[in-house]
Amino acid sequence: DIQMAQSPSSLSASVGDRVTISCRSSRHINFSLNWYQQKPGKAPKLLIYGASNLESGVPSRFSGSGSETDFALTINGLQPDDFATYFCQHTYGVPYTFGQGTNLEIK
Amino acid sequence: EVLLLESGGALVQPGGSLRLSCEVSGFTFSDYAMSWVRQAPGKGLQWISSISGGGTSYDADSVKGRFAVSRDNSKNTLYLQLNSLRAEDTGVYYCAKDRVVGGLGYFEKWGQGTPVTVSS
């Protein structure tokens, strides 16, 4: 199975900051990497698919990059609504493993 | 508008069974694969099962032989049959609408989740 290692597990930042969350896969997965945002008590929400494609309706301050084994989610100019938990996921064949999550907190 | 509504979660004893449902609307159900993902309390996301529009299914090793995904395209409903339940199966179960664009798959839309608690 492909394992996903996400870092950091938690992150404190201020409104307006630029933050980057990393995700590394244990094998090459081409561009089959997605990012989701989850708020407490809510379902996950798709942000980025195919490593760098912004889902419709998601603010342009979110961006994704990377390929093969190393990926990143960047948020430029944090907004109060962005403080949440973020998960990466590969879809390069089953099982579709998720990263362990990054909890983004207000500093 | 795409909507997914899970139901069927409950408190069940170890060894018991449960059937979860996910009723969808807003898209042609039979054209899309669907998936189940669970989240244990305070933990991350775990993929459980996926099923194609035609009924081909895939399961995580941790639930193989105990859980079974199915769908009724005439009723726009996805199911997850949970058997031989264990305490570690406790969590919120989400259904999700799969999408593939240019060979790249992702979970485009999620339901609100239904909670399952396995405890005596």
Tab-separated table of C-alpha atoms in Angstrom:
chain	number	residue	atom	x	y	z
A	1	ASP	CA	0.000	0.000	0.000
A	2	ILE	CA	1.074	3.593	-0.639
A	3	GLN	CA	1.655	5.538	2.570
A	4	MET	CA	1.166	9.294	2.837
A	5	ALA	CA	3.304	11.314	5.253
A	6	GLN	CA	1.946	14.780	5.924
A	7	SER	CA	3.825	17.541	7.739
A	8	PRO	CA	3.616	19.357	9.981
A	9	SER	CA	0.909	17.704	12.077
A	10	SER	CA	0.014	21.100	13.523
A	11	LEU	CA	0.787	24.657	12.577
A	12	SER	CA	0.135	28.035	14.203
A	13	ALA	CA	-0.152	31.070	11.968
A	14	SER	CA	-1.681	34.529	11.838
A	15	VAL	CA	-4.237	36.071	9.527
A	16	GLY	CA	-2.420	37.263	6.418
A	17	ASP	CA	0.408	34.718	6.665
A	18	ARG	CA	1.530	32.404	3.900
A	19	VAL	CA	1.634	28.758	4.972
A	20	THR	CA	2.718	25.562	3.285
A	21	ILE	CA	1.721	22.012	4.174
A	22	SER	CA	3.704	19.116	2.757
A	23	CYS	CA	2.676	15.616	1.763
A	24	ARG	CA	5.032	12.852	0.711
A	25	SER	CA	4.008	9.521	-0.784
A	26	SER	CA	5.935	6.284	-0.289
A	27	ARG	CA	5.861	5.568	-4.048
A	28	HIS	CA	5.531	7.615	-7.206
A	29	ILE	CA	1.900	8.603	-7.727
A	30	ASN	CA	2.251	10.912	-10.728
A	31	PHE	CA	-0.203	13.757	-10.088
A	32	SER	CA	-2.841	11.665	-8.242
A	33	LEU	CA	-2.893	13.806	-5.111
A	34	ASN	CA	-5.825	15.693	-3.626
A	35	TRP	CA	-6.218	18.139	-0.746
A	36	TYR	CA	-9.252	18.478	1.533
A	37	GLN	CA	-10.205	20.930	4.264
A	38	GLN	CA	-12.211	19.823	7.276
A	39	LYS	CA	-13.731	21.938	10.028
A	40	PRO	CA	-14.844	20.488	13.375
A	41	GLY	CA	-18.047	18.497	13.090
A	42	LYS	CA	-18.219	18.949	9.318
A	43	ALA	CA	-17.525	16.813	6.296
A	44	PRO	CA	-14.276	17.247	4.376
A	45	LYS	CA	-14.350	19.661	1.458
A	46	LEU	CA	-12.309	19.263	-1.719
A	47	LEU	CA	-9.807	22.080	-2.335
A	48	ILE	CA	-7.287	20.794	-4.884
A	49	TYR	CA	-7.368	17.758	-7.173
A	50	GLY	CA	-4.715	16.307	-9.455
A	51	ALA	CA	-1.975	17.976	-7.379
A	52	SER	CA	-2.561	21.502	-8.656
A	53	ASN	CA	-6.122	21.935	-9.961
A	54	LEU	CA	-8.252	24.314	-7.925
A	55	GLU	CA	-11.766	23.009	-7.340
A	56	SER	CA	-14.521	25.306	-8.539
A	57	GLY	CA	-15.555	27.832	-5.897
A	58	VAL	CA	-12.365	27.497	-3.842
A	59	PRO	CA	-10.574	30.828	-3.277
A	60	SER	CA	-7.488	31.446	-5.381
A	61	ARG	CA	-5.329	31.934	-2.268
A	62	PHE	CA	-5.190	28.125	-2.161
A	63	SER	CA	-2.722	26.435	-4.492
A	64	GLY	CA	-1.214	23.003	-4.896
A	65	SER	CA	2.060	21.860	-6.377
A	66	GLY	CA	4.248	18.819	-6.808
A	67	SER	CA	4.354	15.498	-8.585
A	68	GLU	CA	5.510	11.894	-8.141
A	69	THR	CA	6.293	11.774	-4.397
A	70	ASP	CA	6.453	15.334	-3.062
A	71	PHE	CA	3.483	17.673	-2.881
A	72	ALA	CA	2.519	20.892	-1.166
A	73	LEU	CA	-0.573	22.906	-0.335
A	74	THR	CA	0.043	26.648	0.008
A	75	ILE	CA	-2.334	29.238	1.378
A	76	ASN	CA	-1.377	32.810	0.509
A	77	GLY	CA	-2.847	35.391	2.857
A	78	LEU	CA	-4.579	33.320	5.539
A	79	GLN	CA	-8.160	34.280	6.284
A	80	PRO	CA	-10.050	33.534	9.527
A	81	ASP	CA	-12.149	30.959	7.669
A	82	ASP	CA	-9.017	28.955	6.750
A	83	PHE	CA	-8.246	27.731	10.254
A	84	ALA	CA	-9.131	24.055	9.954
A	85	THR	CA	-7.568	20.627	9.425
A	86	TYR	CA	-6.129	19.740	6.034
A	87	PHE	CA	-5.685	16.247	4.593
A	88	CYS	CA	-3.883	15.006	1.524
A	89	GLN	CA	-5.057	11.845	-0.283
A	90	HIS	CA	-3.659	9.781	-3.116
A	91	THR	CA	-5.902	8.131	-5.687
A	92	TYR	CA	-3.197	6.176	-7.515
A	93	GLY	CA	-5.049	2.918	-7.055
A	94	VAL	CA	-6.760	1.381	-4.032
A	95	PRO	CA	-6.426	1.684	-1.114
A	96	TYR	CA	-6.843	5.480	-1.366
A	97	THR	CA	-4.728	6.506	1.612
A	98	PHE	CA	-5.019	9.848	3.393
A	99	GLY	CA	-2.298	11.744	5.196
A	100	GLN	CA	-2.706	12.021	8.961
A	101	GLY	CA	-3.811	15.648	8.735
A	102	THR	CA	-2.454	19.106	9.569
A	103	ASN	CA	-4.303	21.156	12.164
A	104	LEU	CA	-3.930	24.836	11.252
A	105	GLU	CA	-4.504	27.030	14.300
A	106	ILE	CA	-4.625	30.739	14.918
A	107	LYS	CA	-1.470	32.131	16.543
B	1	GLU	CA	-27.295	20.962	-6.501
B	2	VAL	CA	-25.433	17.782	-5.593
B	3	LEU	CA	-26.624	16.390	-2.270
B	4	LEU	CA	-25.595	13.259	-0.381
B	5	LEU	CA	-27.497	12.231	2.739
B	6	GLU	CA	-26.274	9.373	4.909
B	7	SER	CA	-28.433	7.533	7.397
B	8	GLY	CA	-28.456	4.340	9.418
B	9	GLY	CA	-25.758	5.057	11.974
B	10	ALA	CA	-26.481	3.786	15.478
B	11	LEU	CA	-25.125	2.329	18.711
B	12	VAL	CA	-24.524	-1.387	18.189
B	13	GLN	CA	-22.955	-4.131	20.271
B	14	PRO	CA	-19.673	-5.795	19.269
B	15	GLY	CA	-20.376	-8.534	16.759
B	16	GLY	CA	-23.530	-6.810	15.574
B	17	SER	CA	-24.570	-5.582	12.141
B	18	LEU	CA	-25.749	-2.340	10.611
B	19	ARG	CA	-26.645	-1.051	7.170
B	20	LEU	CA	-25.778	2.494	6.220
B	21	SER	CA	-27.485	4.298	3.369
B	22	CYS	CA	-26.480	7.301	1.293
B	23	GLU	CA	-29.268	8.836	-0.762
B	24	VAL	CA	-28.092	11.199	-3.477
B	25	SER	CA	-29.643	13.820	-5.721
B	26	GLY	CA	-28.557	16.435	-8.212
B	27	PHE	CA	-26.607	14.189	-10.582
B	28	THR	CA	-26.984	11.003	-12.625
B	29	PHE	CA	-26.088	8.497	-9.919
B	30	SER	CA	-25.354	5.564	-12.221
B	31	ASP	CA	-22.650	7.556	-14.055
B	32	TYR	CA	-20.401	7.915	-11.015
B	33	ALA	CA	-18.395	5.749	-8.709
B	34	MET	CA	-19.051	6.277	-5.014
B	35	SER	CA	-16.981	5.721	-1.908
B	36	TRP	CA	-17.225	5.329	1.849
B	37	VAL	CA	-14.718	6.968	4.199
B	38	ARG	CA	-14.731	6.773	7.975
B	39	GLN	CA	-13.242	8.901	10.723
B	40	ALA	CA	-12.653	7.542	14.211
B	41	PRO	CA	-13.204	10.050	17.029
B	42	GLY	CA	-10.433	12.656	16.979
B	43	LYS	CA	-8.579	10.820	14.208
B	44	GLY	CA	-7.920	11.127	10.496
B	45	LEU	CA	-9.747	9.880	7.434
B	46	GLN	CA	-9.728	6.237	6.366
B	47	TRP	CA	-10.933	5.022	2.978
B	48	ILE	CA	-13.236	2.013	3.390
B	49	SER	CA	-14.797	1.045	0.061
B	50	SER	CA	-15.503	2.243	-3.444
B	51	ILE	CA	-17.962	1.009	-6.056
B	52	SER	CA	-18.171	1.843	-9.744
B	53	GLY	CA	-21.373	2.887	-11.452
B	54	GLY	CA	-21.730	-0.669	-12.754
B	55	GLY	CA	-21.184	-2.273	-9.354
B	56	THR	CA	-17.500	-3.276	-9.282
B	57	SER	CA	-16.325	-2.779	-5.717
B	58	TYR	CA	-13.056	-2.416	-3.827
B	59	ASP	CA	-12.568	-2.670	-0.072
B	60	ALA	CA	-9.855	-1.818	2.446
B	61	ASP	CA	-8.135	-4.874	3.905
B	62	SER	CA	-9.305	-3.886	7.400
B	63	VAL	CA	-12.959	-4.434	6.445
B	64	LYS	CA	-12.700	-7.083	3.731
B	65	GLY	CA	-15.056	-9.943	4.488
B	66	ARG	CA	-16.963	-7.912	7.094
B	67	PHE	CA	-18.244	-4.872	5.185
B	68	ALA	CA	-19.942	-4.864	1.788
B	69	VAL	CA	-20.647	-1.866	-0.414
B	70	SER	CA	-23.543	-1.956	-2.864
B	71	ARG	CA	-25.750	0.430	-4.770
B	72	ASP	CA	-29.264	0.621	-6.199
B	73	ASN	CA	-29.106	2.916	-9.196
B	74	SER	CA	-32.906	2.899	-9.504
B	75	LYS	CA	-33.159	4.383	-6.024
B	76	ASN	CA	-30.140	6.719	-6.250
B	77	THR	CA	-28.846	5.086	-3.100
B	78	LEU	CA	-25.488	3.745	-1.953
B	79	TYR	CA	-25.255	1.217	0.863
B	80	LEU	CA	-22.640	-0.103	3.266
B	81	GLN	CA	-23.442	-3.323	5.105
B	82	LEU	CA	-21.380	-3.588	8.279
B	83	ASN	CA	-21.099	-7.060	9.870
B	84	SER	CA	-19.069	-8.483	12.758
B	85	LEU	CA	-18.594	-4.991	14.117
B	86	ARG	CA	-15.667	-4.223	16.436
B	87	ALA	CA	-14.971	-1.334	18.778
B	88	GLU	CA	-12.384	-0.009	16.320
B	89	ASP	CA	-15.130	0.422	13.703
B	90	THR	CA	-16.537	3.288	15.775
B	91	GLY	CA	-16.584	6.591	13.951
B	92	VAL	CA	-18.382	8.839	11.529
B	93	TYR	CA	-19.014	7.257	8.151
B	94	TYR	CA	-19.086	9.529	5.116
B	95	CYS	CA	-20.196	8.729	1.599
B	96	ALA	CA	-18.538	10.604	-1.232
B	97	LYS	CA	-19.128	11.133	-4.929
B	98	ASP	CA	-16.093	10.156	-6.963
B	99	ARG	CA	-15.017	12.000	-10.053
B	100	VAL	CA	-12.290	11.359	-12.611
B	101	VAL	CA	-10.918	14.104	-14.818
B	102	GLY	CA	-8.076	13.357	-17.198
B	103	GLY	CA	-7.365	10.108	-15.396
B	104	LEU	CA	-7.095	11.861	-12.022
B	105	GLY	CA	-9.620	10.766	-9.406
B	106	TYR	CA	-10.905	12.629	-6.398
B	107	PHE	CA	-13.822	12.796	-3.982
B	108	GLU	CA	-15.770	15.742	-5.327
B	109	LYS	CA	-18.607	15.937	-2.815
B	110	TRP	CA	-19.184	14.452	0.625
B	111	GLY	CA	-22.248	13.772	2.729
B	112	GLN	CA	-22.569	15.096	6.268
B	113	GLY	CA	-21.739	11.703	7.797
B	114	THR	CA	-23.561	9.231	10.007
B	115	PRO	CA	-22.125	8.117	13.374
B	116	VAL	CA	-21.552	4.489	14.269
B	117	THR	CA	-20.703	3.488	17.827
B	118	VAL	CA	-19.722	-0.087	18.622
B	119	SER	CA	-19.927	-0.678	22.334
B	120	SER	CA	-21.478	-3.030	24.855
